[in-house]
Short mmCIF file of C-alpha atoms in Angstrom, two decimals:
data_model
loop_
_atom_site.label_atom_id
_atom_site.label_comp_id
_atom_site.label_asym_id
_atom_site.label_seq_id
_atom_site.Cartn_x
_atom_site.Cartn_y
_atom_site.Cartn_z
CA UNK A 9 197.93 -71.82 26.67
CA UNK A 10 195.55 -71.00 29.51
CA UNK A 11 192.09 -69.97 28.62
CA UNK A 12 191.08 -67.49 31.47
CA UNK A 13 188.14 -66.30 32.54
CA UNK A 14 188.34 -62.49 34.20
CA UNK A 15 185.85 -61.45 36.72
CA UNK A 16 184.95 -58.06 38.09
CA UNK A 17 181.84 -56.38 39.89
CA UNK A 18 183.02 -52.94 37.98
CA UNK A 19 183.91 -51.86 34.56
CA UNK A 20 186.94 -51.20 33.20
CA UNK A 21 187.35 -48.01 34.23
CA UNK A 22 186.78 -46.07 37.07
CA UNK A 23 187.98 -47.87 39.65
CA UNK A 24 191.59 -49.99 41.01
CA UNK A 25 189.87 -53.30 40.37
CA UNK A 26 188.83 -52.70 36.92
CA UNK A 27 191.95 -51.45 36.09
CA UNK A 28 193.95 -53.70 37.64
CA UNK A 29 192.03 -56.46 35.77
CA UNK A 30 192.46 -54.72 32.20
CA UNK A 31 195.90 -54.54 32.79
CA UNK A 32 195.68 -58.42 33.56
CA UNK A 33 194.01 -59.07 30.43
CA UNK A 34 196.92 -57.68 28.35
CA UNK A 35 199.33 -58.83 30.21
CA UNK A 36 197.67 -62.98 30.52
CA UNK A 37 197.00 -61.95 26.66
CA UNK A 38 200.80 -60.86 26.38
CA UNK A 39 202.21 -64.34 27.42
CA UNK A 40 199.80 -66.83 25.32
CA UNK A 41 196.92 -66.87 26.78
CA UNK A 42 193.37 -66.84 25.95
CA UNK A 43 191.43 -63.96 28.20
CA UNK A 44 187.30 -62.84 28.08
CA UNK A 45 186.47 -60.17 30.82
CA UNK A 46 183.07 -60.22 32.34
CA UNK A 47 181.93 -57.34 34.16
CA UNK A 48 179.34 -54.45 33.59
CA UNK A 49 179.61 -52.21 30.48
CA UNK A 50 182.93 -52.92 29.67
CA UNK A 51 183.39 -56.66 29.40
CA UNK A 52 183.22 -59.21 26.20
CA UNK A 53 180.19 -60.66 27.31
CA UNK A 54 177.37 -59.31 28.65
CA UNK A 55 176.19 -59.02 32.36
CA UNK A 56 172.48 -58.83 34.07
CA UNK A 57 172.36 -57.38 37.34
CA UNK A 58 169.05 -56.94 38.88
CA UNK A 59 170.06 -53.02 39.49
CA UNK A 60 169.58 -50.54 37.04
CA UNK A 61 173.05 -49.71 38.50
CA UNK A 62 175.71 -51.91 39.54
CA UNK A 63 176.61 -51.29 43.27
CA UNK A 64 180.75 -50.92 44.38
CA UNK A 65 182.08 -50.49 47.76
CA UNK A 66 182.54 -46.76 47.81
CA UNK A 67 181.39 -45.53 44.51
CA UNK A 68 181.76 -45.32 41.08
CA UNK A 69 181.98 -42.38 38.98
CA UNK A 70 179.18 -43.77 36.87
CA UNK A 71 176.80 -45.32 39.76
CA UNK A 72 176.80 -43.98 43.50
CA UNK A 73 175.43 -47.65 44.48
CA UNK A 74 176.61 -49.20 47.23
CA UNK A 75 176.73 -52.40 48.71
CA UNK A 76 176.14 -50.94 52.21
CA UNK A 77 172.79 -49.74 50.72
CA UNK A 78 171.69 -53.57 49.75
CA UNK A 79 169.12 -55.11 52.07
CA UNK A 80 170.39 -59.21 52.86
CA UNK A 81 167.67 -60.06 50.42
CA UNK A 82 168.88 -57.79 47.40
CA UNK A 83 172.62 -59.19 48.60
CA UNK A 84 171.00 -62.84 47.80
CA UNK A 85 169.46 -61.36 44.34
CA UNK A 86 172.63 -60.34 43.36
CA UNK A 87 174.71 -63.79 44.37
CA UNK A 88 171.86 -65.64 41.96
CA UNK A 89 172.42 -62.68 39.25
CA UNK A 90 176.28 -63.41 39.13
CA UNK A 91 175.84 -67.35 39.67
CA UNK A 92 173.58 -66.81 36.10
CA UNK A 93 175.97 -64.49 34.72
CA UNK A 94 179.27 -66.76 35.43
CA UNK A 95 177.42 -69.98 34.42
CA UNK A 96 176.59 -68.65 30.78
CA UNK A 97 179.99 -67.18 30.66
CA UNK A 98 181.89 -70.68 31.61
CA UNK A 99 179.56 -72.11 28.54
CA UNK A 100 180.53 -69.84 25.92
CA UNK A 101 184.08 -69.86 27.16
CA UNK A 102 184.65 -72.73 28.49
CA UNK A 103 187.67 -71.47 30.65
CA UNK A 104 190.11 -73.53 32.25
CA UNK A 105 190.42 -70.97 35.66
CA UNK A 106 188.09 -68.51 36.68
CA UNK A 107 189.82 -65.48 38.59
CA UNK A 108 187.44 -63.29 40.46
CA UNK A 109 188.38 -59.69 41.79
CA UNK A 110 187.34 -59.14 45.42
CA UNK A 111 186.22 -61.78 48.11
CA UNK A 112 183.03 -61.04 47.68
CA UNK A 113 179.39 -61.71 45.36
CA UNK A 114 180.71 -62.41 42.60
CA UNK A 115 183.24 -64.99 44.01
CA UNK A 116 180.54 -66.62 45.72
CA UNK A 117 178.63 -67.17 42.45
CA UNK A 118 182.16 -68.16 40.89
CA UNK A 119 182.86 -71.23 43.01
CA UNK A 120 179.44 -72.67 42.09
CA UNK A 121 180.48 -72.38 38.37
CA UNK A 122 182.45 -75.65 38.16
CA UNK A 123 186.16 -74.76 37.14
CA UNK A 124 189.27 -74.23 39.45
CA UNK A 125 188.95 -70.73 41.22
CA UNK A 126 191.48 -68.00 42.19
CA UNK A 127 190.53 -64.37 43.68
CA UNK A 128 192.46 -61.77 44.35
CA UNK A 129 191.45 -59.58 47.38
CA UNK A 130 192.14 -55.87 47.14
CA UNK A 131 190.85 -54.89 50.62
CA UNK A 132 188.14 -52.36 50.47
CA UNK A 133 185.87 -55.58 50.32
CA UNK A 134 187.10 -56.70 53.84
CA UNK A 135 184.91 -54.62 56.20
CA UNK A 136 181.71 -55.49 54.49
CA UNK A 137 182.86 -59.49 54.31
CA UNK A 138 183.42 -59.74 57.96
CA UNK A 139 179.71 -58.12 58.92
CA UNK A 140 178.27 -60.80 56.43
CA UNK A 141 180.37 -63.51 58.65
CA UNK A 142 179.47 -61.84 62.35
CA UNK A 143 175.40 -61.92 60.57
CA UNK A 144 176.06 -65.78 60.20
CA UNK A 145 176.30 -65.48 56.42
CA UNK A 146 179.24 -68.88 55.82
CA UNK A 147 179.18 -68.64 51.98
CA UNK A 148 182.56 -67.25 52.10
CA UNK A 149 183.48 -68.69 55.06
CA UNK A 150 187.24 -70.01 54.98
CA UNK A 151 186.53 -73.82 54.23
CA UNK A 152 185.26 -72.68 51.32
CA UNK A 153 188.01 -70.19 49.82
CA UNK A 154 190.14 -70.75 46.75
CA UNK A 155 193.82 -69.57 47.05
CA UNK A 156 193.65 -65.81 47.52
CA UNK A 157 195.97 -63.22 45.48
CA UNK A 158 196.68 -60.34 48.46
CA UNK A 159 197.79 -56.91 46.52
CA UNK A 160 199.92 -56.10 50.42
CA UNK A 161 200.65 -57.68 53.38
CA UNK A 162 198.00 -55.22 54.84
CA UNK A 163 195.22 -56.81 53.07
CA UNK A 164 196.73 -60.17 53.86
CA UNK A 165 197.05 -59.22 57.95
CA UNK A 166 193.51 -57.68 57.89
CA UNK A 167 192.37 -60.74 56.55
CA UNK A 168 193.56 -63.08 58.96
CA UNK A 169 192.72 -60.53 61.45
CA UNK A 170 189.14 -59.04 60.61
CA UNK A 171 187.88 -62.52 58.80
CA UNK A 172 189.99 -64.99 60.84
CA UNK A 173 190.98 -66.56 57.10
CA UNK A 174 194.15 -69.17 57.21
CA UNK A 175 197.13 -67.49 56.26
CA UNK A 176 197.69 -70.81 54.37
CA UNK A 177 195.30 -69.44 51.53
CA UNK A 178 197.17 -66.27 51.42
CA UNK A 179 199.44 -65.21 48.95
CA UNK A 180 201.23 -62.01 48.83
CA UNK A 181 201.63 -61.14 45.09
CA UNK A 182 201.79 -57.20 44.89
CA UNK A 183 200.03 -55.58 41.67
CA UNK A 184 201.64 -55.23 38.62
CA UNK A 185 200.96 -51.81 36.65
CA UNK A 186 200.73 -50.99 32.78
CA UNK A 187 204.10 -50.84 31.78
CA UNK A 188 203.45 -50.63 28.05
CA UNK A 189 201.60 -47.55 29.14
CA UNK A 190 203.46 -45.75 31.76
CA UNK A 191 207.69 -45.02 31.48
CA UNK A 192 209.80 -41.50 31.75
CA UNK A 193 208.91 -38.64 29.58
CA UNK A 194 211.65 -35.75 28.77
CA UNK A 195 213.08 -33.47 30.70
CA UNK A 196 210.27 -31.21 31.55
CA UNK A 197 212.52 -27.78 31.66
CA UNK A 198 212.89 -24.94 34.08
CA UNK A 199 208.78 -23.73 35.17
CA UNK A 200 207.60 -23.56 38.78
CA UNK A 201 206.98 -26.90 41.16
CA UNK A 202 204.04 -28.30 40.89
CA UNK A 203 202.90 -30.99 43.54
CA UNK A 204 200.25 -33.60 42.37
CA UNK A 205 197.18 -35.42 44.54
CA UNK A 206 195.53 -38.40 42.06
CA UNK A 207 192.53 -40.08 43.44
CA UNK A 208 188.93 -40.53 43.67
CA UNK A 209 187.32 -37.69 45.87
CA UNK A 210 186.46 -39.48 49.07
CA UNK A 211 186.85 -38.63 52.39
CA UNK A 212 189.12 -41.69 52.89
CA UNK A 213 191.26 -40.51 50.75
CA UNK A 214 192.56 -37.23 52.80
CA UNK A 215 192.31 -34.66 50.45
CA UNK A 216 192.37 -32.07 53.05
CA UNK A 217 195.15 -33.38 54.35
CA UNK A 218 196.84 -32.72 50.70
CA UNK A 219 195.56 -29.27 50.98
CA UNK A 220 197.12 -28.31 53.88
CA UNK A 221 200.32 -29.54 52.72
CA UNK A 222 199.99 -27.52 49.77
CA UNK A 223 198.96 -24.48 52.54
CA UNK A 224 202.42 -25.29 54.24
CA UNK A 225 204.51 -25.84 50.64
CA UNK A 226 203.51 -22.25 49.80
CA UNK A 227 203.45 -20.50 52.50
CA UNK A 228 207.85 -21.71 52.69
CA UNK A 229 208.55 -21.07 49.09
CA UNK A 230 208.54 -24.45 48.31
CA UNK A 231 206.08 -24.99 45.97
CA UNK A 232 202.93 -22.81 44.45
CA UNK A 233 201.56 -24.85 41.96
CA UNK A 234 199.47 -27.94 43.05
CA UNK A 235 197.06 -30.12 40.73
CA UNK A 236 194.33 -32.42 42.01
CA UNK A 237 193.18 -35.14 39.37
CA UNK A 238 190.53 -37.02 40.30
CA UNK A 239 186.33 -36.66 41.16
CA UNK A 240 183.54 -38.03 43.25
CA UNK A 241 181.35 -37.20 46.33
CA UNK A 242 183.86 -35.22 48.34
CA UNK A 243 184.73 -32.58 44.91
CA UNK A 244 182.78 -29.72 46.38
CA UNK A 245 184.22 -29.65 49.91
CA UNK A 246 187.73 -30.14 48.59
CA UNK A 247 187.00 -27.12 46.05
CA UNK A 248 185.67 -25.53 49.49
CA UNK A 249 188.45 -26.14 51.40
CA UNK A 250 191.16 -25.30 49.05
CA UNK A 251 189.78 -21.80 48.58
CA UNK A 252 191.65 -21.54 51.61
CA UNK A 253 194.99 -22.61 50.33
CA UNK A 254 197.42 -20.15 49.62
CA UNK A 255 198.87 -21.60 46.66
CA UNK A 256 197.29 -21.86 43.03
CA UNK A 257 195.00 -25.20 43.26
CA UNK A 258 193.55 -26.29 39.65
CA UNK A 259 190.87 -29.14 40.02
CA UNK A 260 191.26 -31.34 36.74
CA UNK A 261 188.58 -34.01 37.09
CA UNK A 262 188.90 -37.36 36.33
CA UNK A 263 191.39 -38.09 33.55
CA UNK A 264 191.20 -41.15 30.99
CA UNK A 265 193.84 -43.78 32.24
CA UNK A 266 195.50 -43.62 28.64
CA UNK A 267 196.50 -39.76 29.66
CA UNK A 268 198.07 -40.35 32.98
CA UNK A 269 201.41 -40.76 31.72
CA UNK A 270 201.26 -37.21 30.72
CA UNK A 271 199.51 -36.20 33.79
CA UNK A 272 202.48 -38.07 35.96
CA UNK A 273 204.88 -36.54 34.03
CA UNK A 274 204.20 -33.08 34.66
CA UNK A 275 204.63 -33.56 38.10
CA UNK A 276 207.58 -32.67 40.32
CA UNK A 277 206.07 -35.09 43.48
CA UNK A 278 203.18 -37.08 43.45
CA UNK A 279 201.42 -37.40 47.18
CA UNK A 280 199.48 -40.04 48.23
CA UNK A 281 197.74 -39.21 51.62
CA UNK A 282 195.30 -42.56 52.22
CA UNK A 283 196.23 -44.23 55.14
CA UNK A 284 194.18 -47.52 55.05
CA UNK A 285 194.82 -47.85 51.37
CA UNK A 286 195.20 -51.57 50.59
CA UNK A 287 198.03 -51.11 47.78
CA UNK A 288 198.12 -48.05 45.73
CA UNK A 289 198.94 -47.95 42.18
CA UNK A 290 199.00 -44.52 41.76
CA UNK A 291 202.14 -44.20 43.49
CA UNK A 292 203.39 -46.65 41.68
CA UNK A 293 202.40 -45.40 38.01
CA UNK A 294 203.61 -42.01 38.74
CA UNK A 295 207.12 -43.47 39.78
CA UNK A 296 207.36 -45.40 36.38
CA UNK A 297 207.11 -42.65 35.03
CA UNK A 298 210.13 -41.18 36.95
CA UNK A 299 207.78 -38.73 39.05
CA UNK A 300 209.35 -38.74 43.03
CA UNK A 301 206.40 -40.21 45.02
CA UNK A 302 205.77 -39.98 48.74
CA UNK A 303 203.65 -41.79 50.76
CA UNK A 304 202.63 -42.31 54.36
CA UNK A 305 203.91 -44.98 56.66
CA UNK A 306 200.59 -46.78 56.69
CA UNK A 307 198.94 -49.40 55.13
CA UNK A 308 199.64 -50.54 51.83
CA UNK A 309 200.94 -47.41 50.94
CA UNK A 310 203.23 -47.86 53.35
CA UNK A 311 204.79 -50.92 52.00
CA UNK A 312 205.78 -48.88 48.50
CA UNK A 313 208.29 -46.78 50.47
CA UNK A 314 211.83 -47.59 48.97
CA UNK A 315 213.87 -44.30 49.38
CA UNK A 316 215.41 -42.59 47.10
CA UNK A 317 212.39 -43.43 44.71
CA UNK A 318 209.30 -43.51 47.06
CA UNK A 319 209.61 -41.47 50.15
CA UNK A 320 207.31 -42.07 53.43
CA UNK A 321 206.15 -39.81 55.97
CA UNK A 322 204.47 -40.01 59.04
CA UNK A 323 200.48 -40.52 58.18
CA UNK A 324 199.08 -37.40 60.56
CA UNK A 325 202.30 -35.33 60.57
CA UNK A 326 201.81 -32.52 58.17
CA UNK A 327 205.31 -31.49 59.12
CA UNK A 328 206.87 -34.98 58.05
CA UNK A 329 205.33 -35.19 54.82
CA UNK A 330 206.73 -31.29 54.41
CA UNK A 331 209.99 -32.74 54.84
CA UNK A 332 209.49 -35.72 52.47
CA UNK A 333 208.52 -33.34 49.57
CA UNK A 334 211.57 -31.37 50.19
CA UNK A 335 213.90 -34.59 50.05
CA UNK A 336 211.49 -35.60 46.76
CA UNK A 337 212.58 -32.41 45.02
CA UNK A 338 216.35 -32.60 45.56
CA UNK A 339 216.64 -35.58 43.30
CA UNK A 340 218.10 -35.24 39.80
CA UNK A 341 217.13 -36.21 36.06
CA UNK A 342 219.12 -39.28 36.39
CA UNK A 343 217.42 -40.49 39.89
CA UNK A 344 213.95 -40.28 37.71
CA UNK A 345 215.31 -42.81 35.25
CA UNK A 346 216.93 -44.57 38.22
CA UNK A 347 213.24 -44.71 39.95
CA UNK A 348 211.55 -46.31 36.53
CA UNK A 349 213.85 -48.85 36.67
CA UNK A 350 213.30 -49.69 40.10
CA UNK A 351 209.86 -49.75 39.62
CA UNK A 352 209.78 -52.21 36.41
CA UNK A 353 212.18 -54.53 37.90
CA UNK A 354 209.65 -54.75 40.92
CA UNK A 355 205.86 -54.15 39.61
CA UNK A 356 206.61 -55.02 35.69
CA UNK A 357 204.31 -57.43 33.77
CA UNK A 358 207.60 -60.03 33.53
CA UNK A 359 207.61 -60.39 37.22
CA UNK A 360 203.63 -60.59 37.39
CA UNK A 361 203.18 -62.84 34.94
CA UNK A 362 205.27 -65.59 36.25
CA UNK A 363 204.22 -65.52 39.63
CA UNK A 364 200.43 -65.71 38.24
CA UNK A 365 201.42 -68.54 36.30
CA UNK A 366 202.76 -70.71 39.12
CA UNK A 367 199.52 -69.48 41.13
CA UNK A 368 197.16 -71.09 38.30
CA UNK A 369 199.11 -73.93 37.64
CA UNK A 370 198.42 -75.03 41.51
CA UNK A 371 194.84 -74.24 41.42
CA UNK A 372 194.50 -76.49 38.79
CA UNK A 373 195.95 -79.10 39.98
CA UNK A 374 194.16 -78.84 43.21
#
């Protein structure tokens, strides 16, 4: 038994990292070992940020703080904030690794903290890390790195390209997804297509390129149904926009993670439209579930694409992801239990597990 400590700058909820690091803490919980989570709100201990919100890279559905918005001096109040937060953590704990989410604050504070260190780096950290290095700022500079978890090979290139990090620190370890939580539902029955969009309302996101996919689906008879799940900053331009489209859009807000199953399920193709989007566990969720997924040829998204059970398209071709959909809905019942299997053989909790295993074992005995 391992006792584990679990960092994160978010809660739970509301955004990849904190889920992906819930799902870790059932699955490290799963296999034997011992598991506290600190981060804001949600964790099992408690956390003192010098914010009355606590700031994220693009946004939170429960603070609009960003890092971007931090002066270098508020930055510095923050490193000390996390360095006092980890340090009473590693106390009451007494942990025997410490695994930080994102190369970033809290990791900095994390590798004062006195046990072995492992981060994994899910890539929307990587633009703001290499301004701090250009500014001078060498806290995170690469002599001082634990071994790094990459969730692609995109976030691995961009950090050897963008941060100039040794590759030897790298390892590729794609994420795992809740697959206690997310498998093939019934047959749904004979009712019209409906094509699905899940993710937070940003403009990086491409929800208007969704939209005038949907415009394209309906206006060909392919589809008239079309259901975006999701919110934040960019909901009332997408509601704008898709006043335009001709088929029936229904906005459903965000949607707790322990109903996505059900959302996945009543969908006949999930599209993901992000094209710098460093892994991508939507697609991945909705194909455990059996839903046909499509993707575009681009960044970690791109790496998913496995056909028959994750399509790709080409990222600014509204025409190719047309096609892709088509393809997506010519599968059968049987190719949606086919696609949950591929997709626990590949991202299941077994296969995680292991690999996490060998990747603490080393720290440790480094």
């Amino acid at each position: 038994m391992t006792r584990i400590l679990l960092v994160n700058h978010t809660p739970l909820d509301g955004s990849g990292s904190g889920t992906y690091t819930a799902n870790l803490r059932r699955i490290l919980t799963a296999h034997g070992h011992r598991v506290a989570v600190l981060c804001p709100e949600s964790g099992d201990m408690p956390v003192a940020l010098p914010f009355e919100r606590f700031p994220t890279f693009t946004g939170h559905p429960r603070s609009s703080l960003t890092y971007a918005e931090l002066r270098p001096e508020q930055l510095s109040a923050l490193v000390e904030a996390w360095a006092a937060n980890i340090d009473d953590a590693v106390a009451r704990f007494r942990p025997d690794i410490v695994h930080v989410q994102h190369i970033w604050i809290p990791l900095e504070a994390a590798l004062r903290s006195g046990p072995p260190v492992v981060a994994t780096c899910h890539g929307s950290e990587i633009g703001l890390l290499s301004k701090r290095a250009a500014a001078g700022d060498r806290a995170l500079a690469d002599e001082n790195l634990p071994p790094i978890i990459c969730v692609s090979e995109y976030v691995a290139a961009r950090l050897r390209r963008e941060c100039a990090i040794d590759a030897s620190r790298l390892i590729l370890l794609p994420n795992a997804y809740d697959d206690s939580l997310f498998r093939p539902r019934a047959d749904r029955g004979m009712r019209d297509r409906r094509i699905g969009f899940v993710s937070r309302l940003v403009r990086y996101k491409r929800v208007d390129f969704f939209l005038e996919l949907a415009d394209r689906l309906c206006a060909v008879g392919v589809a008239r149904e079309f259901l975006i799940v999701g919110d934040g900053p960019d909901r009332r331009r997408s509601i704008a926009l898709a006043r335009e489209c001709r088929g029936a859009v229904e906005f459903l807000g965000a949607v707790p993670h322990a109903r996505m199953p059900e959302v996945y399920g009543a969908l006949d193709v999930l599209v993901a439209c992000a094209v710098d989007e460093p892994f991508g566990l939507t697609a991945v969720e909705a194909a455990a579930c059996g839903t046909p997924v499509v993707v575009p040829r681009s960044g970690g998204l791109g790496e998913l694409e496995r056909a028959p059970h994750i399509l790709g398209f080409e990222p600014e071709d509204p025409g190719s992801a047309q096609a892709a959909v088509v393809a997506a809905l010519s599968g059968s019942h049987a190719g949606r239990r086919a696609r949950a299997g591929y997709i626990g053989r590949t991202y299941g909790s077994a296969r995680y597990a292991l690999a996490l295993n060998e990747i603490y074992d080393r720290a440790r005995r480094h």
